[in-house]
CSV table of N, CA and C in Angstrom, one decimal:
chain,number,residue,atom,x,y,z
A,1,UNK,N,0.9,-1.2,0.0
A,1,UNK,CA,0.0,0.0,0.0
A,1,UNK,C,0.9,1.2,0.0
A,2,UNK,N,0.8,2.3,-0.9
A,2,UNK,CA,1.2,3.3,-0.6
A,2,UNK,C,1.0,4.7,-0.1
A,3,UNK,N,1.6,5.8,-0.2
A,3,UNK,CA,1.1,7.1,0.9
A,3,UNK,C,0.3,7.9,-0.1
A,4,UNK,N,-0.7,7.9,0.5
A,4,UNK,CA,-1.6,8.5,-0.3
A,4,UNK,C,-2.5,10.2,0.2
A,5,UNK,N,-3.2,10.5,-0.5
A,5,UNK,CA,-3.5,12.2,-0.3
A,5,UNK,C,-4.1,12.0,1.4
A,6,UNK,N,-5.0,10.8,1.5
A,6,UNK,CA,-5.4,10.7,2.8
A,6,UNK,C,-4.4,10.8,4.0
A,7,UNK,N,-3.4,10.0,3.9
A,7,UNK,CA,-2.7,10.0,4.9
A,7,UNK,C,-1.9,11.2,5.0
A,8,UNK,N,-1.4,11.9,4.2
A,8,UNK,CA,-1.1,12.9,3.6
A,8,UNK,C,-2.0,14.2,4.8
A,9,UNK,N,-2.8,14.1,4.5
A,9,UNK,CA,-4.0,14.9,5.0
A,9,UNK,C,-4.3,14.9,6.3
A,10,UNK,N,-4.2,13.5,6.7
A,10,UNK,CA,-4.5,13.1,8.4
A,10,UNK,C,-3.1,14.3,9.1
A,11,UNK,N,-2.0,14.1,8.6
A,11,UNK,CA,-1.0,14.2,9.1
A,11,UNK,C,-1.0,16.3,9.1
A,12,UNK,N,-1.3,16.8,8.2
A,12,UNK,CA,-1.6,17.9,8.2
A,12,UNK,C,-2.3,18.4,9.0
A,13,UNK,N,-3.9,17.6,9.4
A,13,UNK,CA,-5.2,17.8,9.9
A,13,UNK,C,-4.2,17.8,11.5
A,14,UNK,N,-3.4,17.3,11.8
A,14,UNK,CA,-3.4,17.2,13.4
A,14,UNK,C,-1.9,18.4,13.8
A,15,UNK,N,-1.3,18.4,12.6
A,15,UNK,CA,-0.4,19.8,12.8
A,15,UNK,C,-1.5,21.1,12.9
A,16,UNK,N,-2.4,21.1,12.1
A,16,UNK,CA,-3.4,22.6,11.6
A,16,UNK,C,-4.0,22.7,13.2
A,17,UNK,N,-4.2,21.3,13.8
A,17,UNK,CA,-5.1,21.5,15.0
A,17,UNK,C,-4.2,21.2,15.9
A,18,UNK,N,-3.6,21.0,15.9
A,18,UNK,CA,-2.1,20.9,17.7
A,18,UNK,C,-1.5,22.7,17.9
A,19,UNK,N,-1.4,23.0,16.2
A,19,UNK,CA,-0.8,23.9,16.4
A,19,UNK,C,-1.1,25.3,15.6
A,20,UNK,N,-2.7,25.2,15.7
A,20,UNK,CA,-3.2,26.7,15.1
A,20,UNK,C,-2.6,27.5,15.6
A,21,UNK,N,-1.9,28.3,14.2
A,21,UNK,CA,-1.7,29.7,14.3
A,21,UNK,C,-0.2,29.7,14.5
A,22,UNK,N,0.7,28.8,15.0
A,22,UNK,CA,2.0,28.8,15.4
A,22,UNK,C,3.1,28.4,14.3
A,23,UNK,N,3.8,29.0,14.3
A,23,UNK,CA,4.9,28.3,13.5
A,23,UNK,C,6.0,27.5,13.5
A,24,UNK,N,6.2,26.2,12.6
A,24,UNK,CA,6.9,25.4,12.4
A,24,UNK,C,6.3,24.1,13.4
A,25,UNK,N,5.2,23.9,13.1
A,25,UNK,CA,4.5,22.8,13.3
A,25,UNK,C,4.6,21.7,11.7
A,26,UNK,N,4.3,20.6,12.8
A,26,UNK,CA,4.3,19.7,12.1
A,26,UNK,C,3.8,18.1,13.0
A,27,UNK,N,3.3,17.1,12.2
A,27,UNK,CA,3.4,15.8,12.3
A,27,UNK,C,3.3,14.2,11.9
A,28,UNK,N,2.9,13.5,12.2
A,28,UNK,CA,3.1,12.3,10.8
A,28,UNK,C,2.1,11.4,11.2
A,29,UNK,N,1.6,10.8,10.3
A,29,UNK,CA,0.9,9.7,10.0
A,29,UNK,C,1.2,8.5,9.3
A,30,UNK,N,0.4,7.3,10.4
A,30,UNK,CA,1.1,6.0,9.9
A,30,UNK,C,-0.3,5.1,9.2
A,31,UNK,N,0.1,4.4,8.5
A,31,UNK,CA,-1.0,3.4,7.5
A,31,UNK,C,-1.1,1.8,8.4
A,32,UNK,N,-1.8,1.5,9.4
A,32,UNK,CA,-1.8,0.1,9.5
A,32,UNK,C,-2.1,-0.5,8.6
A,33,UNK,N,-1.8,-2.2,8.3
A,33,UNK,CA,-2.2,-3.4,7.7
A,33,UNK,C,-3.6,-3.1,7.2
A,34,UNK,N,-3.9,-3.2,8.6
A,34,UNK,CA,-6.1,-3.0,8.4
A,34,UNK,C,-6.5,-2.0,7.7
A,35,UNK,N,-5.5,-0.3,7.3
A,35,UNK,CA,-5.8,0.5,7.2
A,35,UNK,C,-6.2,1.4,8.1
A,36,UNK,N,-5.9,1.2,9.0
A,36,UNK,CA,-6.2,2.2,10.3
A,36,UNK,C,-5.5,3.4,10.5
A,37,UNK,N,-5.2,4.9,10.6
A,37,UNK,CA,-4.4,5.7,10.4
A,37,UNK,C,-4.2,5.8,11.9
A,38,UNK,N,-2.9,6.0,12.4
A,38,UNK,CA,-2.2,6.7,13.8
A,38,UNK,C,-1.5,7.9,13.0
A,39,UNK,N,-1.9,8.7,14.3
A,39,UNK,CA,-0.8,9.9,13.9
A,39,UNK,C,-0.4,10.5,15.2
A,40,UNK,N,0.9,11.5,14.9
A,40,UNK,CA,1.5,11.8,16.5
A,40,UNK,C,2.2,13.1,16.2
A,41,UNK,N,2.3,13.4,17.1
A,41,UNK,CA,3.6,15.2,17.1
A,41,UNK,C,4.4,15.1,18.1
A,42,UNK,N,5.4,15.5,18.1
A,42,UNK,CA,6.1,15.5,18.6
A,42,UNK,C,6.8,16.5,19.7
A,43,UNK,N,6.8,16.7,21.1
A,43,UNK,CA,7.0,18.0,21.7
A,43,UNK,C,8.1,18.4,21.3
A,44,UNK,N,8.5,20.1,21.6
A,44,UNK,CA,9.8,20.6,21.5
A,44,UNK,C,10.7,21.3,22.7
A,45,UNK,N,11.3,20.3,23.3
A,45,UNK,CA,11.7,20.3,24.8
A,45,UNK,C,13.0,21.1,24.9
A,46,UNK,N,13.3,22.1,26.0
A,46,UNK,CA,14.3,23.1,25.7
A,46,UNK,C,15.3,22.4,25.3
A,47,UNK,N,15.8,21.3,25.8
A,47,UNK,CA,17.5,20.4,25.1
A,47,UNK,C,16.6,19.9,24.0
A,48,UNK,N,17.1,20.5,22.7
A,48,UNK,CA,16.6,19.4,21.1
A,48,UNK,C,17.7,18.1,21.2
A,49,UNK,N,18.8,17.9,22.0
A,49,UNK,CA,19.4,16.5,22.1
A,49,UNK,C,18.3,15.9,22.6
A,50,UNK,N,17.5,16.1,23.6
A,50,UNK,CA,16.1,15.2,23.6
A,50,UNK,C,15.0,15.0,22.7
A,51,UNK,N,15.1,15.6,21.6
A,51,UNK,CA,13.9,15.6,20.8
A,51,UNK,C,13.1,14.6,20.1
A,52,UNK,N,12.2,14.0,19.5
A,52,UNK,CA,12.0,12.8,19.1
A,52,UNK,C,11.3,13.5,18.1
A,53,UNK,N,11.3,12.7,16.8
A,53,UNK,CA,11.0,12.7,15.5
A,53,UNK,C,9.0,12.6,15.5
A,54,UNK,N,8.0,13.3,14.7
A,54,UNK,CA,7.1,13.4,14.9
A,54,UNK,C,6.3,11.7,14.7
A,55,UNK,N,7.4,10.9,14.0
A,55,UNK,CA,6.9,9.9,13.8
A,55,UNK,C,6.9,8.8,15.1
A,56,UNK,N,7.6,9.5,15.7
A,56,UNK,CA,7.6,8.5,16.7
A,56,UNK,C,6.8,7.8,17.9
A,57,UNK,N,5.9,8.9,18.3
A,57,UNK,CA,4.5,8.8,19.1
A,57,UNK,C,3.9,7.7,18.6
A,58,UNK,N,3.1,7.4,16.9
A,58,UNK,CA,2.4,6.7,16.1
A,58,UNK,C,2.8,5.2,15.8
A,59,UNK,N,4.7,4.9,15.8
A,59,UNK,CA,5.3,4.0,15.6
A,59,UNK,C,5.0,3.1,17.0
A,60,UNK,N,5.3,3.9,18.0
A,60,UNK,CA,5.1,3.4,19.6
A,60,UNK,C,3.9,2.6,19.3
A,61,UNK,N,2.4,3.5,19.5
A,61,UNK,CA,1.2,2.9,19.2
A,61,UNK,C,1.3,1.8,18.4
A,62,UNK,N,1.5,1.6,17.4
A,62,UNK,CA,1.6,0.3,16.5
A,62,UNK,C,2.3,-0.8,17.0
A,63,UNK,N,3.2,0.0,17.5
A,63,UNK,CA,3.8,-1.6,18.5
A,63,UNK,C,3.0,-2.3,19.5
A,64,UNK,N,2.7,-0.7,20.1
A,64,UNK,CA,1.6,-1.5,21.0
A,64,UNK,C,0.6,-2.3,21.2
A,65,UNK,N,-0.2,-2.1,20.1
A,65,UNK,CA,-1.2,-2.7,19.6
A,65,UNK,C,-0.9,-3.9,18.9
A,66,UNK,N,0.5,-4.2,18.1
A,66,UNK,CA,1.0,-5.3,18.0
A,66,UNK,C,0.3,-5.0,15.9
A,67,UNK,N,0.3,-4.3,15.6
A,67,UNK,CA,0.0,-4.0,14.4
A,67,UNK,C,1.2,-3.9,13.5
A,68,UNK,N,0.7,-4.1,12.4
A,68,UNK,CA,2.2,-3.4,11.7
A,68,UNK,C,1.9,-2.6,10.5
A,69,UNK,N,2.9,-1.6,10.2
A,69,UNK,CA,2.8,-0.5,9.8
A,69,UNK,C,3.3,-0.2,7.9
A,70,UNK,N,2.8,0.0,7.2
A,70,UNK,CA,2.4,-0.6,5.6
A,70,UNK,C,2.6,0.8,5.3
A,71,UNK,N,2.6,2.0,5.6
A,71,UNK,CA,2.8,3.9,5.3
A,71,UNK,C,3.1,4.6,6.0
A,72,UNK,N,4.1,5.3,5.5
A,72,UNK,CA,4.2,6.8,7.0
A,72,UNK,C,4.4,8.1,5.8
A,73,UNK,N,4.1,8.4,6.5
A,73,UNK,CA,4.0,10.2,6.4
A,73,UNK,C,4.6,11.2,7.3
A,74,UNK,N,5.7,12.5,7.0
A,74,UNK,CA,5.9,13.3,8.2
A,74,UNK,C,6.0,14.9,7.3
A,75,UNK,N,5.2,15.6,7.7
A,75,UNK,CA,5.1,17.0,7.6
A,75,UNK,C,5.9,17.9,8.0
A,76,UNK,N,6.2,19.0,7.5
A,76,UNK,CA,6.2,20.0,8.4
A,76,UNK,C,5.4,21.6,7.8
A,77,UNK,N,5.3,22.5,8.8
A,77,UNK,CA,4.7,23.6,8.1
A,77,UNK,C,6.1,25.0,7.0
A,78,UNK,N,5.7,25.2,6.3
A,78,UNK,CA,6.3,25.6,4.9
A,78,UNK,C,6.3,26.8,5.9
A,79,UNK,N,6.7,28.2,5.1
A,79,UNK,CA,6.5,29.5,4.7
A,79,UNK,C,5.6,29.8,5.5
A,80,UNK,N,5.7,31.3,5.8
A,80,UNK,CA,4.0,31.4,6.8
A,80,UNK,C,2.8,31.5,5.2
A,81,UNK,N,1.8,31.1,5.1
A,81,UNK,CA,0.8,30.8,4.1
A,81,UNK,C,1.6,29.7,3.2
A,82,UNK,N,2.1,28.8,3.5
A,82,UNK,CA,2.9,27.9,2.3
A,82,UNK,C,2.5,26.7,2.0
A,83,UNK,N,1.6,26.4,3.0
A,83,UNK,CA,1.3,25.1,3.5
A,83,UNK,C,2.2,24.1,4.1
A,84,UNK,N,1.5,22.8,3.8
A,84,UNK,CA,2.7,22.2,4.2
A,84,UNK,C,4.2,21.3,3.4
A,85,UNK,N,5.2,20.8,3.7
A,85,UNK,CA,6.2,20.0,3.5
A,85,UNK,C,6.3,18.8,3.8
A,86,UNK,N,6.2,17.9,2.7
A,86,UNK,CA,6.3,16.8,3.0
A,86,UNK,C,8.4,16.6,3.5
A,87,UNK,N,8.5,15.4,4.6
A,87,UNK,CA,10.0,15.3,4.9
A,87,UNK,C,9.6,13.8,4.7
A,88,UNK,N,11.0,13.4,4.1
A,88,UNK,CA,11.5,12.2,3.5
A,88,UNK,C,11.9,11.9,5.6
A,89,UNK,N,11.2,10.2,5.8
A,89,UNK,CA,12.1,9.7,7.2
A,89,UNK,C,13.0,9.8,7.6
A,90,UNK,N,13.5,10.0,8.5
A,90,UNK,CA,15.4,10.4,8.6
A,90,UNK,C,15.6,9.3,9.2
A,91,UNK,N,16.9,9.2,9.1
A,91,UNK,CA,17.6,7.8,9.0
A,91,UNK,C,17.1,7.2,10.4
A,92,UNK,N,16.9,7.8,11.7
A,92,UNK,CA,16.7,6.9,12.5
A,92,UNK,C,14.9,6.6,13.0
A,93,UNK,N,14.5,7.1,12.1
A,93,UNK,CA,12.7,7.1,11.5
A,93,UNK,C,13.0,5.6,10.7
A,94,UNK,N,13.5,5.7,9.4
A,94,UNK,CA,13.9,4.3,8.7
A,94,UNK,C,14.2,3.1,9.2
A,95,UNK,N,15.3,3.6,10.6
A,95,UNK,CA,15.4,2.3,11.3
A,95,UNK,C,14.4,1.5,11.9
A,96,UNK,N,13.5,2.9,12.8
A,96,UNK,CA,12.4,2.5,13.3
A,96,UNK,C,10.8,1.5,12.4
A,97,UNK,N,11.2,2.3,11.6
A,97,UNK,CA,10.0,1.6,10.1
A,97,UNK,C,10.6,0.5,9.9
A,98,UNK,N,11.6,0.3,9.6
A,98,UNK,CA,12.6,-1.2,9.2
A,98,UNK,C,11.9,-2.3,9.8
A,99,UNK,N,11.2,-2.1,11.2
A,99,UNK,CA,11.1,-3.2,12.0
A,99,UNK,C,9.8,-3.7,11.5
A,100,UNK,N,9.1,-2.7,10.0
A,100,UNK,CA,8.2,-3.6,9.4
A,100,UNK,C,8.2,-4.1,8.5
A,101,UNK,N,9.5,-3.8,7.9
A,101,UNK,CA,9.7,-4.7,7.0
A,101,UNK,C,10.2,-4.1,5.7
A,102,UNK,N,11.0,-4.1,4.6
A,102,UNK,CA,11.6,-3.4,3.7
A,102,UNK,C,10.2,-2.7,2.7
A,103,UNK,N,9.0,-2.9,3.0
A,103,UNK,CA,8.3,-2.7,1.9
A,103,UNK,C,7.5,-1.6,2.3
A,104,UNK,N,7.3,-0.7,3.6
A,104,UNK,CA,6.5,-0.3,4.1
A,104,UNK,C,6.9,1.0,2.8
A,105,UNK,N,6.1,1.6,2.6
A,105,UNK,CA,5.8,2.9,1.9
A,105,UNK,C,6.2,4.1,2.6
A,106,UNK,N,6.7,5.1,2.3
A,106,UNK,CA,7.2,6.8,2.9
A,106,UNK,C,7.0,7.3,1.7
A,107,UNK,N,6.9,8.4,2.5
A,107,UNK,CA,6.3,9.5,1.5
A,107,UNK,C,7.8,10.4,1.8
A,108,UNK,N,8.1,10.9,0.5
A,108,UNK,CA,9.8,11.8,0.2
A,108,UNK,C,9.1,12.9,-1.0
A,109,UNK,N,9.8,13.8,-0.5
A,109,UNK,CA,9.5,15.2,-1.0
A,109,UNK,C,10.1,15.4,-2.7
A,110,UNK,N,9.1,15.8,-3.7
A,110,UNK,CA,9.9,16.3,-5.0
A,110,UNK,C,10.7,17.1,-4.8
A,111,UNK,N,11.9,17.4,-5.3
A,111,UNK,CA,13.2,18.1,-5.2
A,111,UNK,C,12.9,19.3,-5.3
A,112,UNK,N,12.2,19.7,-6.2
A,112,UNK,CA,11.7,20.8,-6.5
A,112,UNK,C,10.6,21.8,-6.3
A,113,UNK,N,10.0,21.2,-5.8
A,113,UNK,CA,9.2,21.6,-4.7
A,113,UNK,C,8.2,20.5,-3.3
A,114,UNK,N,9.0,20.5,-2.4
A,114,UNK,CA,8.4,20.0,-1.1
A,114,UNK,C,7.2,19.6,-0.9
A,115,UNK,N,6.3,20.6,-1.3
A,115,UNK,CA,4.7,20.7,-1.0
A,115,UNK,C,4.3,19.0,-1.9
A,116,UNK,N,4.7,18.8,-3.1
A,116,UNK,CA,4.4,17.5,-3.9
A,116,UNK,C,5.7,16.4,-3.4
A,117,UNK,N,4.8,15.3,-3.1
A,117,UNK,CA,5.7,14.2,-3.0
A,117,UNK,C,5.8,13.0,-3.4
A,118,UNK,N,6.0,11.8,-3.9
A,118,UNK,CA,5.5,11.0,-4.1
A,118,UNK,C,5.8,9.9,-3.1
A,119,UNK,N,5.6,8.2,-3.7
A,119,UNK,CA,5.7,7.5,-2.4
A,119,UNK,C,6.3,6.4,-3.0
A,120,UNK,N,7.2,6.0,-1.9
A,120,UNK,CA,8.6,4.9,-2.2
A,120,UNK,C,8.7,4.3,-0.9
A,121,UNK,N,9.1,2.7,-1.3
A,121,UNK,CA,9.1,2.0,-0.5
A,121,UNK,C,10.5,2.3,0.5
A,122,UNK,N,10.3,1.7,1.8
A,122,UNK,CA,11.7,1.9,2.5
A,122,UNK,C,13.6,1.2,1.8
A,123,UNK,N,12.9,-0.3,0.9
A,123,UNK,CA,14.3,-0.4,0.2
A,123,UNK,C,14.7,0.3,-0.6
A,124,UNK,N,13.7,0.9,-1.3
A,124,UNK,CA,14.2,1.7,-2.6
A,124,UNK,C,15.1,3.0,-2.1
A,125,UNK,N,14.7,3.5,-0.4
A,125,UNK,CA,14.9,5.2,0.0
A,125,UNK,C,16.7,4.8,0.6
A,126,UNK,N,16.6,3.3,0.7
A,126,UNK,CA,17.7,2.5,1.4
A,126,UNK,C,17.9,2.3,0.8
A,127,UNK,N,18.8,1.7,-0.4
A,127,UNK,CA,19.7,0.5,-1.3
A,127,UNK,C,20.4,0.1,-0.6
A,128,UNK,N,21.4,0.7,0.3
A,128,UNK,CA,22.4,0.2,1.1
A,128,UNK,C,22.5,-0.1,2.4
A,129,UNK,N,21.0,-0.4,3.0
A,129,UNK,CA,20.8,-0.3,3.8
A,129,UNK,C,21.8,-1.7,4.9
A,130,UNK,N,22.5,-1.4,6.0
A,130,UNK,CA,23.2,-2.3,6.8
A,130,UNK,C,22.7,-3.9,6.6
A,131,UNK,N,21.3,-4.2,7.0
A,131,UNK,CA,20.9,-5.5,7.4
A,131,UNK,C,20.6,-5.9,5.9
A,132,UNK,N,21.0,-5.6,4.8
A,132,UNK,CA,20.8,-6.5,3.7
A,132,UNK,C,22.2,-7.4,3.5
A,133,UNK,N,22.9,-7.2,4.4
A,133,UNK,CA,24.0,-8.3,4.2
A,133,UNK,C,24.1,-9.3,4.9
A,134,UNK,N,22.7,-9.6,5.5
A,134,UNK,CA,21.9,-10.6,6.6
A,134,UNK,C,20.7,-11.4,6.0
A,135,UNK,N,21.0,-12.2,4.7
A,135,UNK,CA,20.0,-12.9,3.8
A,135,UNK,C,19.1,-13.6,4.2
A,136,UNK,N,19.8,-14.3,5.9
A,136,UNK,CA,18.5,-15.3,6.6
A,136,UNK,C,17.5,-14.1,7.3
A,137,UNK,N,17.6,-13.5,7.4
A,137,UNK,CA,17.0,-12.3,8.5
A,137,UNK,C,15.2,-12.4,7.8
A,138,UNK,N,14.2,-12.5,8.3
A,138,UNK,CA,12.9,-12.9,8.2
A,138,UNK,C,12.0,-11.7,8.1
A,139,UNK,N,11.5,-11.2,7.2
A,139,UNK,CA,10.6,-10.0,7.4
A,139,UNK,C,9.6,-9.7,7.7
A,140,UNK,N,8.3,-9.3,8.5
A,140,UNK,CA,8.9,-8.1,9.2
A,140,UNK,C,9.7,-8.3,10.0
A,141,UNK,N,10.8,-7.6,10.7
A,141,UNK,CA,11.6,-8.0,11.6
A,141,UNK,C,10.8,-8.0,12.9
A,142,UNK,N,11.2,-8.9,14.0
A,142,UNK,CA,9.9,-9.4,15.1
A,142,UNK,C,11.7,-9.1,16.4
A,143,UNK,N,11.7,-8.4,17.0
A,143,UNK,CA,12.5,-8.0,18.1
A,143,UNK,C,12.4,-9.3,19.2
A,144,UNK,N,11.0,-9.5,19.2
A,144,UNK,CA,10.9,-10.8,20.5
A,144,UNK,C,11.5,-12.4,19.5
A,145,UNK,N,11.6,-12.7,18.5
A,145,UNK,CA,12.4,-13.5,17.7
A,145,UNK,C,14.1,-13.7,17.7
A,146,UNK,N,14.5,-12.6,18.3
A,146,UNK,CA,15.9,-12.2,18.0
A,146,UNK,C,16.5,-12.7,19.5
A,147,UNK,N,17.5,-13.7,19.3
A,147,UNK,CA,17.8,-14.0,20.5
A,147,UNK,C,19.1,-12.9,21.0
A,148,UNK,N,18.9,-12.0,22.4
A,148,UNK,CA,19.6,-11.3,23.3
A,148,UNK,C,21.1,-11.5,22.8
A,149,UNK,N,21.8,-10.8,22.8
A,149,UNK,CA,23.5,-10.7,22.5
A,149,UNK,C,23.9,-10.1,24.0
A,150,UNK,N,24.9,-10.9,24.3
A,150,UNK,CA,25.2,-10.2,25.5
A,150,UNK,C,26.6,-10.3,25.6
């Protein structure tokens, strides 16, 4: 499944309403299996070495629920009147998406303008991604599968 205007939209709809009227809001929306949309924002705590990525609230949730996660989406807000920007996952967003599996869908911003994005799977945004030089490794990856290294 890929990211589509909906999710797209969800993800907007909860920056326009967390954060009427303020600037440099933003948040992200995820696609369950079932189709179920989570979405989350992220606070901005005076140390940004604490900060967490907007996707990360929504990822939590889907763990929780034991679901797994098929789209993500992360915004932010443009220009004052600009609407919004789509942001490509950042690398430790990817890692956290990884744990569903190489196929899950992200939404990455046209070069040329932000506001249009289209949607690409996590291997394609990875080629080089570390754990493909691990051929037995089983997808989606399952944490409670993985025997402890100590």
């Amino acid at each position: 499944m890929s990211v589509d205007q909906e999710l797209v939209d969800a993800a907007i709809e909860l920056a326009r309403r967390r954060f009427a009227g303020r600037d440099g809001s933003g948040a992200a929306a995820l696609r369950l299996a079932d189709g179920t949309i989570l979405t989350s924002t992220a606070p901005n705590p005076p140390n940004i070495a604490v900060s967490l990525c907007h996707e990360t609230g929504a990822i939590c949730e889907a763990y929780k629920l034991d679901r797994d996660v098929v789209a993500s989406v992360c915004v932010s807000a443009a220009d004052e009147g600009g609407g919004y920007w789509v942001l490509a996952p950042c690398g430790v967003c990817q890692e956290r998406l990884f744990a569903y599996g190489p196929d899950v869908a992200v939404a990455v911003p046209e070069p040329a303008d932000p506001r249009r994005w289209r949607s690409l799977l996590l291997r394609d945004v990875q080629p080089h991604w570390f754990a493909r030089v691990f051929p037995d490794d089983v997808w989606p990856y399952r944490p409670e599968e993985i025997e402890p290294t100590r």
